[in-house]
């Protein structure tokens, strides 16, 4: 009986590997522009790094703790770990096969990676000078012997292992061992002088250049085996928040401890000397998940390479400049617009500048009394942070809930928190045990008829950089019910406040899951009574077992359910008697599909919501998340348009089969690529 129940779910980690495989398919797709294929290869590497350092590390920790219990999908830690190693190894092999194909394609277009031995005299002279003037001064050879212990090897940094001998050493004498860190402060790809009579752009890799002149670092010794390697450490923060007197200081300590995290993966050149490999395995305390690479280690460098390479726009996606939201086009007073109507903004097709302008206007407006905002991930040069600081300096009450535990952005957020505090903002680090993931901005303004609240709620981070790369929805509104809920939410996050009876919002971890369950149950009742019943939900991940079971129950009652889940999906669609009314698709394309949207048919009275939350256990139970209704009928139709564009995609969509495998959507209809259709936003937004 237990096996049958378990078979109803797809394992979360194996589902993630399927997602990264879909990313890899974009790199393999010959119709994808060549430099974009290189970028997708970089994304595969970055994704895999994060997966191994967090999810893989978690499974390894379970193994070390001796856990043998099955998860709800039927896997023990040992069984899952074996499958993860096997499938990620297969993916890496496939990735490097694709890399070689992309490199051959680039060579045909005049973009060439050279080995050191292929350089002509002019290029060799230039590289020798570059090494001695730029590279050599920042290199530090680190010997390993009785007086010099094995140095700290940083996670996800590139190193070289070096075996050396002296001229008078006996043939069977143990070699000397050293490592060198490849300086990440220098470009990984180095442009070569152009050969006469050609327009080719030629490059060498930094590690190849260092290997060429490595003997200059070891005078009196002969380096005879030089090979790159790279490790991935456990990067998951384990905080004792309950006993932390200062959360900021506790996180800073944990970030320092992260440098010494357990090694969960070792990547090496496939030709590495057996002795060097044995030393690395012993010193880094790793016996499995050792990946032999046939090519340059860490292909994430291809992202910067593809983005910065000049004069090859023909090998990139066509340039797409976001349009400024037409609702704010002809006004300098955004508050005046929002007193009359709500506004929905669809990034990246519409500019994130609207959000920045809204906050800047609030910061300088003398009638604005207070600004409250959540920050999860912000860009390196955030105008939003500067506007908040300016508002505080001008005497406004500014409260900022900064999430210090945003994974891999902890150090940046600590810096922002200190800058905001220095400017006079009230900075709050959220609630103990919960990440603040809600995206909300509240402005309180004094007007002729009293105080009015203006609110921006989003599905994505307040980050002007990722807003150019991710699809997200933002709602601007002065609706009084939403404004009251927004004030209550900030009161709960910043002070002591009894649970609030939300009039519009669903808020995790207190009410969001229950609200979603009630909405799904309502659709179920509509279906049983013969009324229109349908759910369309778009998110990044779906892995909460209770939520999946609730959707299965609705499907069995006849509710038609369409799920647009970009990444992990543990629900198994199309199973007779269980989920035959559920369809799951995933879209991987130029932009990262990031918006969280839900539509309920509600017997013909459609309701639409936007949210910060995926349907995962962590989002529903361990984070402060927000789901907000869209009250304006025109804006509901706009979101409906977005959802149906996704569902009709037959170019970049993949459909999840009941077997757990994804297949590209193909049909007899005219090709429809939802992201290309969405960029015609001026046309279809005016016909909501």
mmCIF file of C-alpha atoms in Angstrom, residues 60 90 130 199 238 339 362 425 447 519 630-631 662 687:
data_model
loop_
_atom_site.group_PDB
_atom_site.id
_atom_site.type_symbol
_atom_site.label_atom_id
_atom_site.label_comp_id
_atom_site.label_asym_id
_atom_site.label_seq_id
_atom_site.Cartn_x
_atom_site.Cartn_y
_atom_site.Cartn_z
ATOM 1 C CA UNK A 60 24.939 13.992 2.371
ATOM 2 C CA UNK A 90 25.337 12.144 -17.011
ATOM 3 C CA UNK A 130 50.471 39.795 -19.869
ATOM 4 C CA UNK A 199 39.011 39.444 -38.327
ATOM 5 C CA UNK A 238 22.458 26.594 9.961
ATOM 6 C CA UNK A 339 -6.188 57.424 -6.990
ATOM 7 C CA UNK A 362 7.437 59.066 -2.412
ATOM 8 C CA UNK A 425 15.819 53.991 8.575
ATOM 9 C CA UNK A 447 -4.152 64.174 1.353
ATOM 10 C CA UNK A 519 -10.189 28.217 -2.751
ATOM 11 C CA UNK A 630 -6.511 41.597 -8.206
ATOM 12 C CA UNK A 631 -9.803 43.457 -7.823
ATOM 13 C CA UNK A 662 9.044 16.005 -19.779
ATOM 14 C CA UNK A 687 -7.159 45.408 -25.345
#
